[in-house]
Each structure stands twice: as C-alpha cells, then as structure tokens.
Coordinates of C-alpha atoms in Angstrom, one line a residue:
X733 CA 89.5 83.7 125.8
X734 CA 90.5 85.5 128.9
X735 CA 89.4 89.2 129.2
X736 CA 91.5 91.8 127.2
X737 CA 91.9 95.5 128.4
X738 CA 88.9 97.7 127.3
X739 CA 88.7 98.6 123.9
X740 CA 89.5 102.5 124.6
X741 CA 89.9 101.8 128.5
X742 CA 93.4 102.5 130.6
X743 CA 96.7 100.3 130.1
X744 CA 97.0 97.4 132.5
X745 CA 100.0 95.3 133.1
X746 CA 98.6 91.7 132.2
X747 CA 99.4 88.8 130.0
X748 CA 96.9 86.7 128.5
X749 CA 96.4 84.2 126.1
X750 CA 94.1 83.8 122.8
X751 CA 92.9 80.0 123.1
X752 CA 92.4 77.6 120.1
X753 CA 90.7 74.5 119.7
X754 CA 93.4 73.3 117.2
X755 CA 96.7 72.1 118.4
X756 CA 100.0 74.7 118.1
X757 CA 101.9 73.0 115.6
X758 CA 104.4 76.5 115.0
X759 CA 105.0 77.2 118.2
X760 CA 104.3 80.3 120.5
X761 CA 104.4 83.1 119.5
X762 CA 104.7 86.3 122.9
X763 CA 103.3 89.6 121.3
X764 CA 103.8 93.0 124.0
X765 CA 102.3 96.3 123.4
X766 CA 101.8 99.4 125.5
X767 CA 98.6 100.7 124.3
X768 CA 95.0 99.1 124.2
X769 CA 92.5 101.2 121.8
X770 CA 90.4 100.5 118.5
X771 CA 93.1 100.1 116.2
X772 CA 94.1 96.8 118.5
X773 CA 90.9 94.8 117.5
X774 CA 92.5 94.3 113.5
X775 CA 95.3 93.0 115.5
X776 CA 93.3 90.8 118.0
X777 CA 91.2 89.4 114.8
X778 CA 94.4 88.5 113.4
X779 CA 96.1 86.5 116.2
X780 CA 92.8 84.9 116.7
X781 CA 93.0 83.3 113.0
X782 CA 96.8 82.8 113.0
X783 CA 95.5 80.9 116.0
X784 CA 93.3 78.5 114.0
X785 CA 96.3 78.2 111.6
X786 CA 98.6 76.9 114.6
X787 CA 100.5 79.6 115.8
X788 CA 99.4 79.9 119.9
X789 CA 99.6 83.9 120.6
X790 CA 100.5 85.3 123.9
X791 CA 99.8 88.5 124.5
X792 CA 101.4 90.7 126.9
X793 CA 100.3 94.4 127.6
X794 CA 103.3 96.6 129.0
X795 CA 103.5 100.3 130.3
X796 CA 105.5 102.3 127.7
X797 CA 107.5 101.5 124.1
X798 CA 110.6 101.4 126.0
X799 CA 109.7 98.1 128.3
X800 CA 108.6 96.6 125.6
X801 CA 111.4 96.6 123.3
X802 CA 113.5 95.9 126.5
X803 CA 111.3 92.6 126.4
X804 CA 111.8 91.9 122.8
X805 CA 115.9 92.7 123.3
X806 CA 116.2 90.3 126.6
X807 CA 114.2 87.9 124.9
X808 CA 111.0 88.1 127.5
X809 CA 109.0 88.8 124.4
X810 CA 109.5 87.6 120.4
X811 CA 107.4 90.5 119.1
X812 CA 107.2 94.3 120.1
X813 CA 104.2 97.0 119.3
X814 CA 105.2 100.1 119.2
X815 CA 107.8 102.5 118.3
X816 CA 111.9 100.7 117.8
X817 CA 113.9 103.2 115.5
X818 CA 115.7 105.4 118.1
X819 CA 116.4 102.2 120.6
X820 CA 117.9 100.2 117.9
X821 CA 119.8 103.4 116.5
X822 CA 121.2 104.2 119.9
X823 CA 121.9 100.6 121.3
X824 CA 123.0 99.3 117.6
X825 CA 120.2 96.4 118.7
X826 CA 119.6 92.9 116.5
X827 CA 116.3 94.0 116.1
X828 CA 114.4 95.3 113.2
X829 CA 110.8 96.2 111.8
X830 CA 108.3 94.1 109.6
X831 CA 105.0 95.8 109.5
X832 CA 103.5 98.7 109.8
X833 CA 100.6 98.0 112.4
X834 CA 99.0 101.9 111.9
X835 CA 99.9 105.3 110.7
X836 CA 99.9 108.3 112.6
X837 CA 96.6 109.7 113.7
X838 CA 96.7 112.0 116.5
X839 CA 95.2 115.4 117.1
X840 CA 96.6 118.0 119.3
X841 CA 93.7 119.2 121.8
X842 CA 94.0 122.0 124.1
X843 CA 92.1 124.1 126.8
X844 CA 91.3 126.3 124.6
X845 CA 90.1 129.2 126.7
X846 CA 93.9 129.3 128.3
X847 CA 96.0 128.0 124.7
X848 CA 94.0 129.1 121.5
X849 CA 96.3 128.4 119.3
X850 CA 100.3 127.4 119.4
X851 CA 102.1 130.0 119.6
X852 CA 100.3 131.0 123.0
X853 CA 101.9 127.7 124.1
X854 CA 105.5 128.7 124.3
X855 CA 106.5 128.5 127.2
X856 CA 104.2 126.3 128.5
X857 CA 103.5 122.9 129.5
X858 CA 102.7 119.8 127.0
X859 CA 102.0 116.2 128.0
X860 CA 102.0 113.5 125.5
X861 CA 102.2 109.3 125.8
X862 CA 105.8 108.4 126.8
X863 CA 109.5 109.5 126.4
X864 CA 110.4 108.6 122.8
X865 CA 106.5 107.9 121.7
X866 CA 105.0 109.1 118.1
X867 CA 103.5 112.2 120.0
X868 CA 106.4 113.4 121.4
X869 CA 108.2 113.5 118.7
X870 CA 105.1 115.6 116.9
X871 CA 104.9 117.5 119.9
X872 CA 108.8 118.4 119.1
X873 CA 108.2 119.0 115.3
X874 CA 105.5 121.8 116.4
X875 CA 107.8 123.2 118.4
X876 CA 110.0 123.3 115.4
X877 CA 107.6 124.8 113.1
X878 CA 105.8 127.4 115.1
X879 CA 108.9 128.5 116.5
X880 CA 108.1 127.7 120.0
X881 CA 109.6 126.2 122.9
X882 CA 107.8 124.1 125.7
X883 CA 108.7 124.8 129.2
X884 CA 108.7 120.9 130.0
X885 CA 106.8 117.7 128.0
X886 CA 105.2 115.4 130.5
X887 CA 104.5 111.8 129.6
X888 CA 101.3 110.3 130.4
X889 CA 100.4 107.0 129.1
X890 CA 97.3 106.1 127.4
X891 CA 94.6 108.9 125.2
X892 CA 92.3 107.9 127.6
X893 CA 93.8 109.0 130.9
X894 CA 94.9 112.0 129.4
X895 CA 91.5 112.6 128.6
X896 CA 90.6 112.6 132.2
X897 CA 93.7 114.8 132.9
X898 CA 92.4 117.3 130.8
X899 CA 88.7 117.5 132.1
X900 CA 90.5 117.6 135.6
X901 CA 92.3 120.7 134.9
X902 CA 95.5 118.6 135.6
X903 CA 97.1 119.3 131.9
X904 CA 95.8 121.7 129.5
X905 CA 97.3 120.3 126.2
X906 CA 98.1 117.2 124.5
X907 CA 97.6 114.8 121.7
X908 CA 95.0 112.4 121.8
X909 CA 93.9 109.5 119.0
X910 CA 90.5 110.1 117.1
X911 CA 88.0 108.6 119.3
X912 CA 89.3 110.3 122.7
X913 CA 90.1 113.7 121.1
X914 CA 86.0 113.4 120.1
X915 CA 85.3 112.1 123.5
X916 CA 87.1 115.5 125.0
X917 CA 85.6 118.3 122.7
X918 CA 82.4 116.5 123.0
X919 CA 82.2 116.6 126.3
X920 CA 83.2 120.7 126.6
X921 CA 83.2 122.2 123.2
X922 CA 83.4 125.9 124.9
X923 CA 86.6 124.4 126.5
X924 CA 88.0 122.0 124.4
X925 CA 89.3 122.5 121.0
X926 CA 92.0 121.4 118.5
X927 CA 94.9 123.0 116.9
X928 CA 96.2 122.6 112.9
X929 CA 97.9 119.9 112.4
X930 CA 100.6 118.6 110.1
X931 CA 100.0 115.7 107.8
X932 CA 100.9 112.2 109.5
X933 CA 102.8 109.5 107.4
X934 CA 104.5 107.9 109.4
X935 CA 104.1 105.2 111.7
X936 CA 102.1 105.3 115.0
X937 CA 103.5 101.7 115.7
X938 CA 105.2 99.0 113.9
X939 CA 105.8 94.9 114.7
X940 CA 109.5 94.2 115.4
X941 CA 111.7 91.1 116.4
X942 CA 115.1 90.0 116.9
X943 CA 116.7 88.9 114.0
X944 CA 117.5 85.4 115.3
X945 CA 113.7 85.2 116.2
X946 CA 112.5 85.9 112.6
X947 CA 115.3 83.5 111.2
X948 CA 114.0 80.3 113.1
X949 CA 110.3 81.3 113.6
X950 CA 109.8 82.2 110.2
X951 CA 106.6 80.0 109.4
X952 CA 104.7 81.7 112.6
X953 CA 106.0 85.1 111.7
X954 CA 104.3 84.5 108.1
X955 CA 101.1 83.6 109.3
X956 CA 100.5 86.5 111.6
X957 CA 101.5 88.7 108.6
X958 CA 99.4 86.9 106.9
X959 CA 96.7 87.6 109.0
X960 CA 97.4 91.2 109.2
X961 CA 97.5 92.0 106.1
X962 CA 94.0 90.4 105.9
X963 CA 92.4 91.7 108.9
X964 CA 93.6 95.1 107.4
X965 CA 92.3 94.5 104.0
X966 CA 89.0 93.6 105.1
X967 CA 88.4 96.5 107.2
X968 CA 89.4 99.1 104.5
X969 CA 87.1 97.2 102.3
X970 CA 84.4 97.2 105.0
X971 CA 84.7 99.3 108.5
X972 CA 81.9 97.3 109.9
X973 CA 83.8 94.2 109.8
X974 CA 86.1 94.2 112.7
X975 CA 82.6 94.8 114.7
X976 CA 81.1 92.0 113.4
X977 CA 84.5 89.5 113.5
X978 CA 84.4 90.8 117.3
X979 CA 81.4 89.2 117.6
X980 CA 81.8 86.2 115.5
X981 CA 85.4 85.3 117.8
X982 CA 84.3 86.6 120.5
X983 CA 86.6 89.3 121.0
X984 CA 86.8 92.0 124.1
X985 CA 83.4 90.6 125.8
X986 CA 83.3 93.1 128.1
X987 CA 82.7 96.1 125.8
X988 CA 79.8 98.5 127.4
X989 CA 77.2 99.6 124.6
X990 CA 78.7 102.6 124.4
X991 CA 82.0 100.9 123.5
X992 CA 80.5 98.3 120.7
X993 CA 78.5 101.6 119.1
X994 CA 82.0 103.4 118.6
X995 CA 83.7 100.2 117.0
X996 CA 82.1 100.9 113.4
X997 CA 82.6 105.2 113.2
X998 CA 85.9 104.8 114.4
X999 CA 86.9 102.4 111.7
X1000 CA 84.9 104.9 109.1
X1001 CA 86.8 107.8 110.0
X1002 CA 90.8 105.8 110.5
X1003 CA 90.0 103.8 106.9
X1004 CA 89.3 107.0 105.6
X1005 CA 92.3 108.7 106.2
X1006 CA 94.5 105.6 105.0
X1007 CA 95.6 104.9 108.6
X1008 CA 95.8 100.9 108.0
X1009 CA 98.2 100.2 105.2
X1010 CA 97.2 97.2 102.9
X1011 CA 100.7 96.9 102.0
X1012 CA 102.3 96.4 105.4
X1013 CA 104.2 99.4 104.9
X1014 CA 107.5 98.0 104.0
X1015 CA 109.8 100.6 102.2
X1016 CA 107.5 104.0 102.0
X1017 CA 107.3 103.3 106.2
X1018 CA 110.6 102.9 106.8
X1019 CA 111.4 106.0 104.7
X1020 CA 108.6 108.0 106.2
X1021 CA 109.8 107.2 109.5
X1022 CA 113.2 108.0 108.8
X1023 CA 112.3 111.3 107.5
X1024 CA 109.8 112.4 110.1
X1025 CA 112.4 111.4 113.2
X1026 CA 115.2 113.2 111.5
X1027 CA 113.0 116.3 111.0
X1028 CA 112.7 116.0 115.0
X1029 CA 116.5 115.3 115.3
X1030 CA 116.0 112.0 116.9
X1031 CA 117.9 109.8 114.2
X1032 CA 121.6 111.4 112.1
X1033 CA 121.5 112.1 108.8
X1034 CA 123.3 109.0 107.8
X1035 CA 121.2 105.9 108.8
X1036 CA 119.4 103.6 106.5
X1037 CA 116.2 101.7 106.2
X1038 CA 118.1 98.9 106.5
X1039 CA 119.2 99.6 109.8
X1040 CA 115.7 99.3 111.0
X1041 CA 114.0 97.1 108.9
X1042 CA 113.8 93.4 107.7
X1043 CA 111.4 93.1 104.7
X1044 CA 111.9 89.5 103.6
X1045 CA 109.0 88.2 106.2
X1046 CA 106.5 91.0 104.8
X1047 CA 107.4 90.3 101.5
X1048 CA 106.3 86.8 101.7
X1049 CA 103.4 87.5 103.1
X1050 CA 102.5 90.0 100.2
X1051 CA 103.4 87.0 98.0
X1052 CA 101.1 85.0 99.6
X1053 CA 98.3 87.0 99.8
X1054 CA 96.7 88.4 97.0

C-alpha cells in the first residue's frame, strides 16, 4: 500500500492506490477528498475490504470541497468526500448524495485573552476550512445567533494548519475538529479556550456521484457501502477497533507514537457523541442538511431532499447488512 497523508497531518495533493491480492472483477472505483484526519481511517478500513471483495480503490486527496466535486462533475473522479448541496443547487448538477461519511463535530476555539466570548468578535476576523465548507457555514449561523457580524472569514485548509496559525498569532479564531482543538488548549490553556456551541446534526461530509456513475457501477458502489456501514458499526461497537484493523491491514504505516496513542480516545469521544451514523444517514441527513444550510441562507426555501440525494444505493446496502 503506498503511503497515505498523516493521520491528523496537513493536506497533500497526491493519488494513491489501496493494493489487493485478489483480482478487480467490479472495476475501479476513484474516491477524492479534501481532508486527511481520524475520521478517514473507517473509511480507509473500508476501501481496503471492498478491495478483497473486487472493487480496486483509487484514492485521490484534493485541496478544498470545491475541486473535488469539480472532479466528480468532469468525470476525473466517480466519488467525492465532502460537502455537494450548494454546488448541485447552484449548477442544477447530475449529482447526488448516498452516505453520510460523519456528522458535524467541530469546536470554535479562540485566543481567548483577545476574544472571550462571541460577541467580542464582531467585527473581527474568523478563519475556517474553505469557501462553502461545514465551518463556514457554522461560522455564519453564529453570526446569526449572537447577532454579530465578522469583518472578513478567511479560509484555511486543514484543523491542523490552523492549529499552527493560531499558536503563531497568525489568526485568533476558528473552528477546529476534536483532536486539534485538544491539541490547541493543551498546548496554551491560559491562551486558548473554546466558545458555546450549537448542537451539530448535520453532515460534516457525505459520498456523492454522478447519477450515470451510480446507474452502471452499481455492484462497486454496494460494496463500499457495504463496507461503510460495517467499518462504522464496528467502531461504535468498539472504538478500539479501527486501531487494531490499522494494524491488521496495514493502514497509515507512518503514524508517529504519538499518532497511533490518539487513534483509540479519539474514536471514544466521536462514538460518543453519535458522529458516525450506523444507518448511513439517508433521509434524517438530507433533512438535517437542508435545514441547517437554509438556517445559514445558503439553499431557498423550496428545494427537496430529492434534489440532493439518491437513496436506492444505501438502501441496498442497509438491506444487505444486518
């Protein structure tokens, strides 16, 4: 298996390819994300056993959600990770949802001996992922609800190098996933701190395809739901189990010690909170996505789940696995 980003390390533009013994008898499948962090190992443990079932997996890691659904829509890629529901609203694209890879689970973090709380924020700078991402559109509800107005949002990709941002000085407030907003107060808990939060139900990132895709790969597709769902399953069950199936297939070789020892807490603390759904999402996803991106006024009033999602492949899988 060729070396995968770090676990919780920067995004890199690469492609690379989970190996198998077994000969691809369903094709290959090209899978593009934007982010690299812990919630990508379920993932990883998937692909590698749709692998043994025949399905070759090629995996692409690209800067932001908007290049990768321009590489799912010009047919670079056959599946996207990330956000879709404003691209295909606005470009009325032949594309549409399947899973639900992860909930929401980010925490704002501030400096807080310049910002200690939100309302001392108006005004003021806030940098979150990218331009359309899950945490600007949080960062845009806040707004909303505390009755505040940023001076500018900045994008900067990847919990990690905002992390470094921070400690730099260079921003002074963001969101940040679970393990990095731990590894910022930890590091300065006179400076760092977090603000309230709202609940987060929807998603953080979904799996998406063309249409014509799902219709004539439809036997791949079901396996790496299959697998999902599985991988997903398992871990709620068991959070030490993606560290031990990393081991086992041989995933992200590279991890330091430090890496490998956050594997298990982090899957604790996300299975807690319900962040994996055993279901696949489906329905209550595309709902909860629809009502959270309204709230931020980034869909109208008068679009439909359908519009965004296809739930015949995830269906199957359900059906499948019990």
């Amino acid at each position: 298996m060729k070396k995968l980003p770090s676990f919780l390390g920067a995004l890199v533009v690469a492609a690379c390819t989970i190996s198998s013994s077994m000969a691809a008898d369903l094709g290959t499948v090209r899978i593009a994300q934007d982010d690299n962090g812990a919630a990508d190992l379920i993932r990883l443990i998937a692909y590698a056993n749709a692998e043994k079932r025949g399905v070759d997996i090629e995996l692409n890691s690209l800067k932001s959600d908007a290049i990768t659904f321009q590489a799912v829509l010009n047919g670079q890629v056959d599946i996207g990770v990330g956000d879709s529901y404003e691209m295909i609203a606005n470009l009325k694209a032949p594309i549409r949802n399947i899973f639900q890879a992860r909930k929401l689970a980010y925490i704002p973090v501030v400096d807080k001996t310049v910002y200690p709380d939100w309302k001392s924020l108006d005004g003021h700078q806030f940098a979150v992922h990218s331009r359309g991402s899950g945490t600007e559109t949080l960062a845009q509800i806040m707004e909303k609800n505390e009755g505040i107005e940023f001076s500018q949002i900045t994008y900067l990709p990847g919990s990690s190098v905002r992390v470094g941002a921070m400690q730099r000085g260079n921003i002074k407030a963001t969101y940040l996933d679970i393990p990095n907003a731990k590894v910022l107060i930890n590091s300065d808990p006179d400076r760092f701190g977090q603000l309230p939060a709202n609940s987060q139900n929807a998603s953080d990132s979904t799996l998406y395809a063309r249409q014509e895709f799902l219709s004539e790969h439809a036997d791949a597709v079901n396996v790496i739901l299959e697998e999902l769902l599985k991988a997903i399953r398992a871990t709620n069950a068991d959070p030490s189990w993606p560290a031990s199936q990393r081991e086992a297939l041989d995933l992200l070789p590279d991890l330091s010690d430090q890496e490998v020892a956050a594997i298990t807490p982090y899957f604790e603390e996300t299975t807690e909170l319900g962040i994996f759904p055993a279901d696949g999402g489906g329905e209550t996803a595309a709902k909860a996505d629809i009502d959270f991106l309204q709230t931020a006024g980034k869909l109208s009033a008068d679009v439909t789940p359908e519009l965004f999602w296809d739930y015949a492949p995830l269906n199957k899988a359900l059906a499948a696995v019990k």
